[in-house]
Amino acid sequence: MERKIKIFSFAAILMLAVVVIGCKHNVNNKPETFTVTFGVEGVGGTLKATVDGSEINSGNKVEHGKTVTFTATPDAGYTVKEWKADGSAVTGSTSNTYTCTVTKALTVKVSFLAGGASYTVKHYQEKIEGGYPAEPAESENQNGTVGANAAYTAKTYEGFTYQPTLTKVNNTVQTDGTINADSSTVVELYYERNTVNVTFKLAGGNIAGNAADVVKSGKYGTALEVPADPVKADSVFKGWTPALPSTPVFPAANAEYTANWALLYTINFGVDGGHGTLTAKVDGSGIGSGNKVEQGKTVVFTATPAGANFAVDKWTNGGSDIPEAGANETYNHTVTADANIKVKFKYAGANLTLDKRSVTKNKGETFLYRLVTAGSGSYTAVPEQADIITLDTSNLNSHGNITVTCINAGVTKIRITDTSSGQTALSGTITVTPAVV
């Protein structure tokens, strides 16, 4: 038992040590560093190096990702001949400075050339309005042998093309020229703005009846005149794809823009059967039946019943019910095709109810018959037998009363129709007896 306890204790101590060591490692985690070695090959000058503006010595360690700037100082009568990084020549670099980002151990060497001189290479970019500026876009300091041709390499600038026929060396238009001993040599390289084509593809549309693509030509960076908006049957122009910048200019290379269209669909609408009105709006503005509406837009329909006796019954599109619209007074319709929206109203008032008392009157007698006791308030009345009685219905709608005049003996009834609900009913029997002599 004692042996098991000792083994357990040893294991616990070992695990604790691992945790402590691991924590200590995380706390003291430092950036990775690499040794930077540098110096001069041969004679003719000195070399120093700085990191973040502070000078370092050869053999110092530098953090990963830092940039080291090496500066060579030639002695009198010398110029930089060549830079080497880790034993390999740095192509095209004879300036007095060289920079390098540290990602591993690094060795940099510089060598100097006796009888050399420095010279300047200037790069000029054509102005938007044409011509070249007084100051270059970029300058380089180079070194070479006095009397030898000044070496230079044209650069690549987006939207520009180097024009060798404009090159100047020592202020003379030429592609070759020698290096002066007094370091006064200047090489001037000129870059012309590219002339590019921008094509506007109408995608089935037209501008003033012309359906051909519109091609605009101009120099990189100069103002681009965008054509008028095209038109297309049953479509609305939605701009260009890709989108144009807010201030259009000619791009660095040929480009195409394509007209973007949204389809238009015809939206018809109205009331099925009367008893109300139907209006429609798109983006807050009213439209009329038969108007065309852009695909994807929402048409907001509003149904207004003709008074309190009516309510929405249902909505249809092309004769088919729209279940999601229910009996709501508004319906939002997203346009995806031609549509024919109808709303139907239903009667929602009181049912037609009559006082169906039977009466007996003498021929020639006139009496007031209070007939309608409930309904919409809009009625018509006709006798079943027109030659027995006549009716004055002037107070029928307001009071439900009819003035009846008995003109011949006989038996009849009065048929009442509620013009709002369509309901009909018959009164009680009206008996007209012959006149008493």
Short mmCIF file of C-alpha atoms in Angstrom, two decimals:
data_model
loop_
_atom_site.label_atom_id
_atom_site.label_comp_id
_atom_site.label_asym_id
_atom_site.label_seq_id
_atom_site.Cartn_x
_atom_site.Cartn_y
_atom_site.Cartn_z
CA MET A 1 0.00 0.00 0.00
CA GLU A 2 2.88 2.33 0.97
CA ARG A 3 4.60 1.63 -2.39
CA LYS A 4 1.45 2.65 -4.32
CA ILE A 5 1.26 5.93 -2.38
CA LYS A 6 4.90 6.73 -3.24
CA ILE A 7 4.33 6.03 -6.95
CA PHE A 8 1.22 8.24 -6.96
CA SER A 9 3.08 11.08 -5.20
CA PHE A 10 5.96 10.90 -7.70
CA ALA A 11 3.52 11.05 -10.63
CA ALA A 12 1.74 14.06 -9.14
CA ILE A 13 5.03 15.90 -8.61
CA LEU A 14 6.07 15.13 -12.21
CA MET A 15 2.78 16.48 -13.61
CA LEU A 16 3.09 19.63 -11.47
CA ALA A 17 6.60 20.21 -12.79
CA VAL A 18 5.37 19.93 -16.39
CA VAL A 19 2.60 22.46 -15.72
CA VAL A 20 5.01 24.89 -14.04
CA ILE A 21 7.57 24.59 -16.84
CA GLY A 22 4.83 25.05 -19.45
CA CYS A 23 3.47 28.15 -17.74
CA LYS A 24 6.95 29.61 -17.36
CA HIS A 25 7.60 29.12 -21.09
CA ASN A 26 4.40 30.97 -22.03
CA VAL A 27 5.12 33.86 -19.67
CA ASN A 28 8.67 34.36 -21.02
CA ASN A 29 7.80 33.89 -24.69
CA LYS A 30 9.99 36.28 -26.72
CA PRO A 31 10.08 37.15 -30.45
CA GLU A 32 12.36 34.98 -32.55
CA THR A 33 15.69 36.63 -33.43
CA PHE A 34 18.35 36.02 -36.11
CA THR A 35 21.99 36.99 -36.45
CA VAL A 36 22.72 39.76 -38.98
CA THR A 37 26.30 39.91 -40.28
CA PHE A 38 27.58 42.63 -42.62
CA GLY A 39 30.78 44.16 -43.94
CA VAL A 40 32.83 45.49 -46.87
CA GLU A 41 34.46 43.23 -49.46
CA GLY A 42 37.83 44.75 -50.28
CA VAL A 43 38.45 48.47 -49.84
CA GLY A 44 36.88 51.74 -50.92
CA GLY A 45 34.40 52.64 -48.21
CA THR A 46 32.46 51.74 -45.09
CA LEU A 47 29.13 50.04 -44.28
CA LYS A 48 26.76 50.52 -41.37
CA ALA A 49 23.30 49.14 -40.56
CA THR A 50 20.29 50.46 -38.64
CA VAL A 51 17.05 48.96 -37.31
CA ASP A 52 14.19 51.29 -36.41
CA GLY A 53 16.65 54.19 -36.70
CA SER A 54 19.17 52.70 -34.28
CA GLU A 55 22.59 51.52 -35.46
CA ILE A 56 23.53 47.86 -34.92
CA ASN A 57 26.81 46.02 -35.10
CA SER A 58 27.67 43.09 -37.31
CA GLY A 59 26.75 39.89 -35.47
CA ASN A 60 23.86 41.44 -33.53
CA LYS A 61 20.56 39.61 -33.36
CA VAL A 62 17.47 41.20 -34.94
CA GLU A 63 13.80 40.31 -34.39
CA HIS A 64 11.94 38.37 -37.05
CA GLY A 65 10.08 40.72 -39.42
CA LYS A 66 12.21 43.79 -38.68
CA THR A 67 13.74 45.78 -41.59
CA VAL A 68 17.48 46.42 -41.66
CA THR A 69 18.72 49.43 -43.66
CA PHE A 70 22.30 49.13 -44.87
CA THR A 71 24.13 52.34 -45.85
CA ALA A 72 27.40 52.29 -47.79
CA THR A 73 29.70 55.33 -47.73
CA PRO A 74 32.25 55.24 -50.58
CA ASP A 75 35.67 56.80 -50.11
CA ALA A 76 36.74 59.59 -52.45
CA GLY A 77 37.08 58.22 -55.98
CA TYR A 78 34.97 55.15 -55.26
CA THR A 79 31.34 54.19 -55.86
CA VAL A 80 29.24 51.20 -54.89
CA LYS A 81 29.97 48.34 -57.23
CA GLU A 82 27.74 45.58 -55.93
CA TRP A 83 25.60 44.33 -53.04
CA LYS A 84 25.47 40.69 -52.01
CA ALA A 85 22.91 38.98 -49.74
CA ASP A 86 23.93 35.58 -48.43
CA GLY A 87 26.58 35.37 -51.15
CA SER A 88 24.28 36.18 -54.10
CA ALA A 89 24.51 39.46 -56.01
CA VAL A 90 21.53 41.80 -55.70
CA THR A 91 20.60 42.40 -59.33
CA GLY A 92 20.46 46.02 -60.51
CA SER A 93 21.37 47.56 -57.17
CA THR A 94 24.35 49.93 -57.12
CA SER A 95 22.82 52.62 -54.91
CA ASN A 96 24.32 53.54 -51.56
CA THR A 97 21.51 51.91 -49.58
CA TYR A 98 20.02 48.44 -49.41
CA THR A 99 17.11 47.25 -47.24
CA CYS A 100 16.15 43.75 -46.21
CA THR A 101 13.42 42.22 -44.00
CA VAL A 102 14.76 39.66 -41.54
CA THR A 103 13.23 36.19 -41.81
CA LYS A 104 16.42 34.14 -41.16
CA ALA A 105 20.09 34.60 -40.42
CA LEU A 106 21.47 37.16 -42.89
CA THR A 107 24.86 38.14 -44.31
CA VAL A 108 25.18 41.32 -46.39
CA LYS A 109 28.32 42.48 -48.21
CA VAL A 110 29.05 45.58 -50.27
CA SER A 111 31.98 46.15 -52.66
CA PHE A 112 33.28 49.42 -54.07
CA LEU A 113 34.60 50.36 -57.49
CA ALA A 114 37.60 52.68 -57.96
CA GLY A 115 37.23 55.39 -60.57
CA GLY A 116 33.43 55.37 -60.33
CA ALA A 117 30.83 58.11 -60.05
CA SER A 118 27.18 58.34 -59.12
CA TYR A 119 24.35 59.35 -61.44
CA THR A 120 20.57 59.87 -61.21
CA VAL A 121 17.75 58.06 -63.04
CA LYS A 122 14.46 59.98 -63.12
CA HIS A 123 11.07 58.56 -64.13
CA TYR A 124 8.44 60.96 -65.53
CA GLN A 125 4.74 60.08 -65.98
CA GLU A 126 2.57 61.94 -68.51
CA LYS A 127 0.12 64.38 -66.92
CA ILE A 128 -3.66 63.94 -67.29
CA GLU A 129 -3.85 67.08 -69.41
CA GLY A 130 -0.87 65.96 -71.51
CA GLY A 131 2.81 66.82 -71.35
CA TYR A 132 5.22 65.91 -68.57
CA PRO A 133 5.71 67.48 -65.13
CA ALA A 134 8.79 69.33 -63.98
CA GLU A 135 9.35 66.86 -61.16
CA PRO A 136 9.67 63.09 -61.71
CA ALA A 137 7.33 60.53 -60.17
CA GLU A 138 10.38 58.66 -58.88
CA SER A 139 14.17 59.13 -58.75
CA GLU A 140 17.01 56.62 -58.25
CA ASN A 141 20.66 57.14 -57.36
CA GLN A 142 22.96 54.72 -59.22
CA ASN A 143 26.72 54.20 -59.39
CA GLY A 144 28.96 53.28 -62.30
CA THR A 145 32.36 53.65 -63.95
CA VAL A 146 33.31 57.07 -65.26
CA GLY A 147 33.12 57.05 -69.07
CA ALA A 148 30.96 53.94 -69.23
CA ASN A 149 27.33 54.00 -70.39
CA ALA A 150 24.87 54.82 -67.60
CA ALA A 151 22.87 51.66 -66.93
CA TYR A 152 19.15 51.94 -66.20
CA THR A 153 16.03 49.79 -66.16
CA ALA A 154 12.60 51.10 -67.18
CA LYS A 155 9.93 50.56 -64.53
CA THR A 156 6.42 49.19 -64.87
CA TYR A 157 3.65 51.58 -63.86
CA GLU A 158 -0.02 50.65 -64.09
CA GLY A 159 -1.68 52.52 -66.94
CA PHE A 160 1.61 53.78 -68.41
CA THR A 161 4.01 52.58 -71.14
CA TYR A 162 7.70 53.48 -71.30
CA GLN A 163 8.56 55.51 -74.42
CA PRO A 164 12.26 54.87 -75.25
CA THR A 165 12.27 57.48 -78.05
CA LEU A 166 11.86 60.20 -75.41
CA THR A 167 14.76 59.02 -73.22
CA LYS A 168 17.37 61.62 -72.34
CA VAL A 169 20.92 61.12 -71.04
CA ASN A 170 22.90 64.22 -70.06
CA ASN A 171 20.00 66.37 -71.31
CA THR A 172 20.24 64.90 -74.84
CA VAL A 173 17.55 62.70 -76.41
CA GLN A 174 19.38 59.39 -76.61
CA THR A 175 19.16 55.93 -75.09
CA ASP A 176 22.89 55.66 -74.28
CA GLY A 177 25.18 58.17 -72.61
CA THR A 178 28.34 58.05 -70.51
CA ILE A 179 28.79 58.68 -66.80
CA ASN A 180 30.45 61.99 -65.94
CA ALA A 181 33.23 62.07 -63.37
CA ASP A 182 31.50 64.88 -61.43
CA SER A 183 28.36 62.74 -60.83
CA SER A 184 26.27 65.20 -62.86
CA THR A 185 24.84 62.58 -65.22
CA VAL A 186 21.03 62.38 -65.29
CA VAL A 187 19.02 59.75 -67.15
CA GLU A 188 15.40 60.77 -67.85
CA LEU A 189 12.82 58.09 -68.68
CA TYR A 190 9.32 59.03 -69.89
CA TYR A 191 6.10 57.03 -69.55
CA GLU A 192 3.03 57.80 -71.67
CA ARG A 193 -0.50 57.23 -70.44
CA ASN A 194 -2.08 54.22 -72.13
CA THR A 195 -4.92 54.88 -74.58
CA VAL A 196 -7.70 52.44 -73.70
CA ASN A 197 -11.17 51.52 -74.96
CA VAL A 198 -14.20 51.36 -72.69
CA THR A 199 -17.11 49.45 -74.23
CA PHE A 200 -20.68 49.94 -73.04
CA LYS A 201 -22.77 46.89 -74.00
CA LEU A 202 -26.48 47.67 -74.23
CA ALA A 203 -27.67 44.06 -73.71
CA GLY A 204 -30.71 44.37 -75.97
CA GLY A 205 -31.38 48.04 -75.28
CA ASN A 206 -30.79 51.06 -77.47
CA ILE A 207 -29.79 54.71 -77.28
CA ALA A 208 -31.81 56.93 -79.60
CA GLY A 209 -32.68 53.84 -81.63
CA ASN A 210 -29.11 52.62 -81.97
CA ALA A 211 -28.58 49.16 -80.43
CA ALA A 212 -24.84 48.91 -81.17
CA ASP A 213 -22.25 48.83 -78.39
CA VAL A 214 -20.90 52.26 -77.45
CA VAL A 215 -17.09 52.44 -77.45
CA LYS A 216 -15.25 55.33 -75.78
CA SER A 217 -11.49 55.85 -76.22
CA GLY A 218 -9.22 57.94 -74.03
CA LYS A 219 -6.04 58.07 -72.00
CA TYR A 220 -5.73 56.41 -68.60
CA GLY A 221 -6.98 58.63 -65.79
CA THR A 222 -8.72 61.20 -68.02
CA ALA A 223 -12.44 61.94 -67.70
CA LEU A 224 -14.75 59.28 -69.15
CA GLU A 225 -18.01 60.51 -70.69
CA VAL A 226 -20.67 57.92 -69.92
CA PRO A 227 -23.36 57.49 -72.62
CA ALA A 228 -27.00 58.40 -72.04
CA ASP A 229 -29.11 55.79 -70.27
CA PRO A 230 -30.33 53.20 -72.78
CA VAL A 231 -33.95 52.08 -73.07
CA LYS A 232 -35.52 48.69 -73.68
CA ALA A 233 -39.11 47.55 -74.23
CA ASP A 234 -40.78 46.19 -71.08
CA SER A 235 -37.64 46.87 -69.04
CA VAL A 236 -36.16 49.59 -66.87
CA PHE A 237 -32.45 50.48 -66.89
CA LYS A 238 -30.78 49.75 -63.54
CA GLY A 239 -27.27 51.02 -64.20
CA TRP A 240 -24.08 49.42 -65.45
CA THR A 241 -22.32 46.24 -64.34
CA PRO A 242 -19.77 46.52 -62.88
CA ALA A 243 -20.79 49.76 -61.20
CA LEU A 244 -19.12 52.91 -62.48
CA PRO A 245 -17.10 55.01 -60.01
CA SER A 246 -18.71 58.22 -58.80
CA THR A 247 -16.30 60.18 -61.01
CA PRO A 248 -15.78 58.03 -64.12
CA VAL A 249 -12.28 58.05 -65.62
CA PHE A 250 -10.58 55.83 -68.18
CA PRO A 251 -9.09 52.77 -66.46
CA ALA A 252 -5.54 51.46 -66.83
CA ALA A 253 -6.63 48.82 -69.36
CA ASN A 254 -9.52 48.13 -71.76
CA ALA A 255 -12.80 47.57 -69.90
CA GLU A 256 -16.43 46.61 -70.55
CA TYR A 257 -19.64 47.71 -68.83
CA THR A 258 -22.96 45.94 -69.46
CA ALA A 259 -26.42 47.48 -69.10
CA ASN A 260 -28.38 45.97 -66.24
CA TRP A 261 -32.12 45.60 -66.89
CA ALA A 262 -35.13 44.86 -64.69
CA LEU A 263 -38.23 43.53 -66.45
CA LEU A 264 -41.50 45.49 -66.39
CA TYR A 265 -44.83 43.72 -65.93
CA THR A 266 -48.38 44.91 -66.48
CA ILE A 267 -50.45 45.20 -63.30
CA ASN A 268 -54.23 45.30 -63.77
CA PHE A 269 -56.54 45.63 -60.78
CA GLY A 270 -60.14 46.42 -59.85
CA VAL A 271 -63.24 45.48 -57.84
CA ASP A 272 -65.17 42.32 -58.56
CA GLY A 273 -68.86 43.18 -58.19
CA GLY A 274 -68.74 46.68 -56.73
CA HIS A 275 -69.49 47.82 -53.15
CA GLY A 276 -66.05 49.41 -52.68
CA THR A 277 -62.90 50.70 -54.31
CA LEU A 278 -59.36 49.42 -54.86
CA THR A 279 -56.21 51.55 -55.11
CA ALA A 280 -52.53 50.65 -55.59
CA LYS A 281 -49.17 52.24 -54.76
CA VAL A 282 -45.54 51.46 -55.59
CA ASP A 283 -42.83 53.08 -53.46
CA GLY A 284 -45.49 55.35 -51.99
CA SER A 285 -46.78 56.64 -55.33
CA GLY A 286 -50.16 55.71 -56.76
CA ILE A 287 -50.44 53.75 -60.00
CA GLY A 288 -53.36 53.04 -62.30
CA SER A 289 -54.66 49.73 -63.54
CA GLY A 290 -52.67 48.70 -66.61
CA ASN A 291 -49.49 50.43 -65.51
CA LYS A 292 -46.16 48.60 -65.82
CA VAL A 293 -44.18 47.89 -62.66
CA GLU A 294 -40.56 46.81 -62.24
CA GLN A 295 -39.82 43.21 -61.41
CA GLY A 296 -39.19 42.70 -57.71
CA LYS A 297 -41.11 45.81 -56.66
CA THR A 298 -43.96 45.56 -54.15
CA VAL A 299 -47.41 46.84 -55.08
CA VAL A 300 -49.48 47.80 -52.02
CA PHE A 301 -53.20 47.35 -52.72
CA THR A 302 -55.78 49.00 -50.46
CA ALA A 303 -59.43 47.95 -50.54
CA THR A 304 -62.04 50.39 -49.17
CA PRO A 305 -65.55 48.97 -48.55
CA ALA A 306 -68.56 51.14 -49.47
CA GLY A 307 -69.67 51.88 -45.92
CA ALA A 308 -70.07 49.85 -42.76
CA ASN A 309 -72.36 47.26 -44.41
CA PHE A 310 -69.51 45.80 -46.49
CA ALA A 311 -66.22 44.04 -45.85
CA VAL A 312 -63.54 42.35 -47.94
CA ASP A 313 -64.57 38.86 -48.96
CA LYS A 314 -61.46 37.70 -50.86
CA TRP A 315 -58.62 38.59 -53.24
CA THR A 316 -57.84 36.94 -56.58
CA ASN A 317 -55.05 37.09 -59.15
CA GLY A 318 -56.07 36.08 -62.64
CA GLY A 319 -59.23 34.50 -61.20
CA SER A 320 -57.38 32.33 -58.64
CA ASP A 321 -57.79 32.99 -54.94
CA ILE A 322 -54.88 34.54 -53.02
CA PRO A 323 -55.02 32.65 -49.70
CA GLU A 324 -52.31 34.71 -48.00
CA ALA A 325 -54.33 37.90 -48.57
CA GLY A 326 -57.25 36.55 -46.54
CA ALA A 327 -59.99 39.13 -45.92
CA ASN A 328 -57.54 41.94 -45.14
CA GLU A 329 -58.15 45.39 -46.54
CA THR A 330 -54.54 45.59 -47.74
CA TYR A 331 -52.49 43.17 -49.82
CA ASN A 332 -48.79 43.46 -50.69
CA HIS A 333 -47.98 41.89 -54.05
CA THR A 334 -44.38 41.26 -55.17
CA VAL A 335 -44.11 41.64 -58.94
CA THR A 336 -42.74 38.58 -60.75
CA ALA A 337 -45.12 38.45 -63.73
CA ASP A 338 -48.15 40.18 -65.25
CA ALA A 339 -50.97 40.28 -62.72
CA ASN A 340 -54.73 40.93 -62.61
CA ILE A 341 -55.62 41.60 -58.99
CA LYS A 342 -59.28 41.72 -57.96
CA VAL A 343 -60.91 42.29 -54.59
CA LYS A 344 -64.45 41.12 -53.87
CA PHE A 345 -66.58 42.67 -51.15
CA LYS A 346 -69.31 40.94 -49.19
CA TYR A 347 -72.34 42.22 -47.35
CA ALA A 348 -71.63 42.48 -43.63
CA GLY A 349 -74.71 44.36 -42.37
CA ALA A 350 -78.02 43.29 -40.81
CA ASN A 351 -80.19 40.69 -42.54
CA LEU A 352 -83.36 41.87 -44.23
CA THR A 353 -86.27 41.48 -41.77
CA LEU A 354 -89.97 42.35 -42.45
CA ASP A 355 -93.08 42.86 -40.38
CA LYS A 356 -95.23 40.31 -42.14
CA ARG A 357 -98.63 41.22 -40.71
CA SER A 358 -101.53 40.62 -43.06
CA VAL A 359 -103.95 43.49 -43.61
CA THR A 360 -107.42 43.95 -45.14
CA LYS A 361 -108.43 47.28 -46.67
CA ASN A 362 -111.20 48.64 -48.86
CA LYS A 363 -110.75 49.67 -52.43
CA GLY A 364 -109.84 53.36 -52.64
CA GLU A 365 -108.27 53.35 -49.16
CA THR A 366 -104.68 54.53 -48.51
CA PHE A 367 -102.67 53.37 -45.49
CA LEU A 368 -99.11 53.46 -44.05
CA TYR A 369 -97.49 50.04 -43.92
CA ARG A 370 -94.40 49.81 -41.63
CA LEU A 371 -92.80 46.90 -43.37
CA VAL A 372 -88.97 46.74 -43.01
CA THR A 373 -87.66 46.32 -39.46
CA ALA A 374 -83.97 45.54 -40.26
CA GLY A 375 -81.61 45.60 -43.22
CA SER A 376 -79.00 47.72 -44.96
CA GLY A 377 -81.17 50.80 -45.43
CA SER A 378 -81.31 50.49 -49.22
CA TYR A 379 -84.39 48.73 -50.63
CA THR A 380 -86.76 48.42 -53.52
CA ALA A 381 -90.43 47.36 -53.27
CA VAL A 382 -92.87 46.07 -55.88
CA PRO A 383 -96.37 44.55 -55.51
CA GLU A 384 -96.79 40.98 -56.60
CA GLN A 385 -100.02 42.05 -58.40
CA ALA A 386 -99.50 45.51 -59.91
CA ASP A 387 -103.23 46.11 -60.62
CA ILE A 388 -104.37 45.80 -56.99
CA ILE A 389 -102.23 48.31 -55.14
CA THR A 390 -99.77 51.12 -55.81
CA LEU A 391 -96.77 51.94 -53.61
CA ASP A 392 -95.15 55.18 -52.45
CA THR A 393 -91.64 54.17 -51.29
CA SER A 394 -90.27 57.63 -50.52
CA ASN A 395 -89.86 56.74 -46.82
CA LEU A 396 -88.85 53.12 -47.35
CA ASN A 397 -85.09 53.55 -46.97
CA SER A 398 -85.20 56.03 -44.11
CA HIS A 399 -88.03 54.55 -42.02
CA GLY A 400 -88.93 51.21 -43.57
CA ASN A 401 -92.47 52.52 -44.33
CA ILE A 402 -94.53 52.25 -47.51
CA THR A 403 -97.65 54.20 -48.30
CA VAL A 404 -100.08 51.77 -49.97
CA THR A 405 -103.07 52.81 -52.11
CA CYS A 406 -105.72 50.19 -52.84
CA ILE A 407 -106.95 50.58 -56.40
CA ASN A 408 -108.76 47.28 -57.10
CA ALA A 409 -110.20 44.44 -55.13
CA GLY A 410 -107.95 41.41 -54.82
CA VAL A 411 -105.17 39.74 -52.83
CA THR A 412 -101.45 40.47 -53.18
CA LYS A 413 -98.14 40.86 -51.36
CA ILE A 414 -95.19 43.27 -51.54
CA ARG A 415 -91.71 41.98 -52.50
CA ILE A 416 -88.87 43.81 -50.78
CA THR A 417 -85.27 43.58 -52.10
CA ASP A 418 -82.28 44.76 -50.07
CA THR A 419 -80.11 46.24 -52.82
CA SER A 420 -76.95 45.99 -50.71
CA SER A 421 -77.21 42.40 -49.56
CA GLY A 422 -79.34 41.12 -52.44
CA GLN A 423 -81.74 39.53 -49.95
CA THR A 424 -85.48 39.47 -50.79
CA ALA A 425 -88.61 38.85 -48.72
CA LEU A 426 -92.43 39.01 -49.05
CA SER A 427 -94.76 40.97 -46.84
CA GLY A 428 -97.87 39.56 -45.27
CA THR A 429 -101.05 39.21 -47.36
CA ILE A 430 -102.81 42.42 -48.37
CA THR A 431 -106.50 41.89 -49.09
CA VAL A 432 -108.44 44.63 -50.86
CA THR A 433 -112.21 44.41 -50.66
CA PRO A 434 -114.67 46.21 -52.96
CA ALA A 435 -115.64 49.67 -51.87
CA VAL A 436 -118.56 49.93 -49.43
CA VAL A 437 -121.58 51.74 -50.96
#
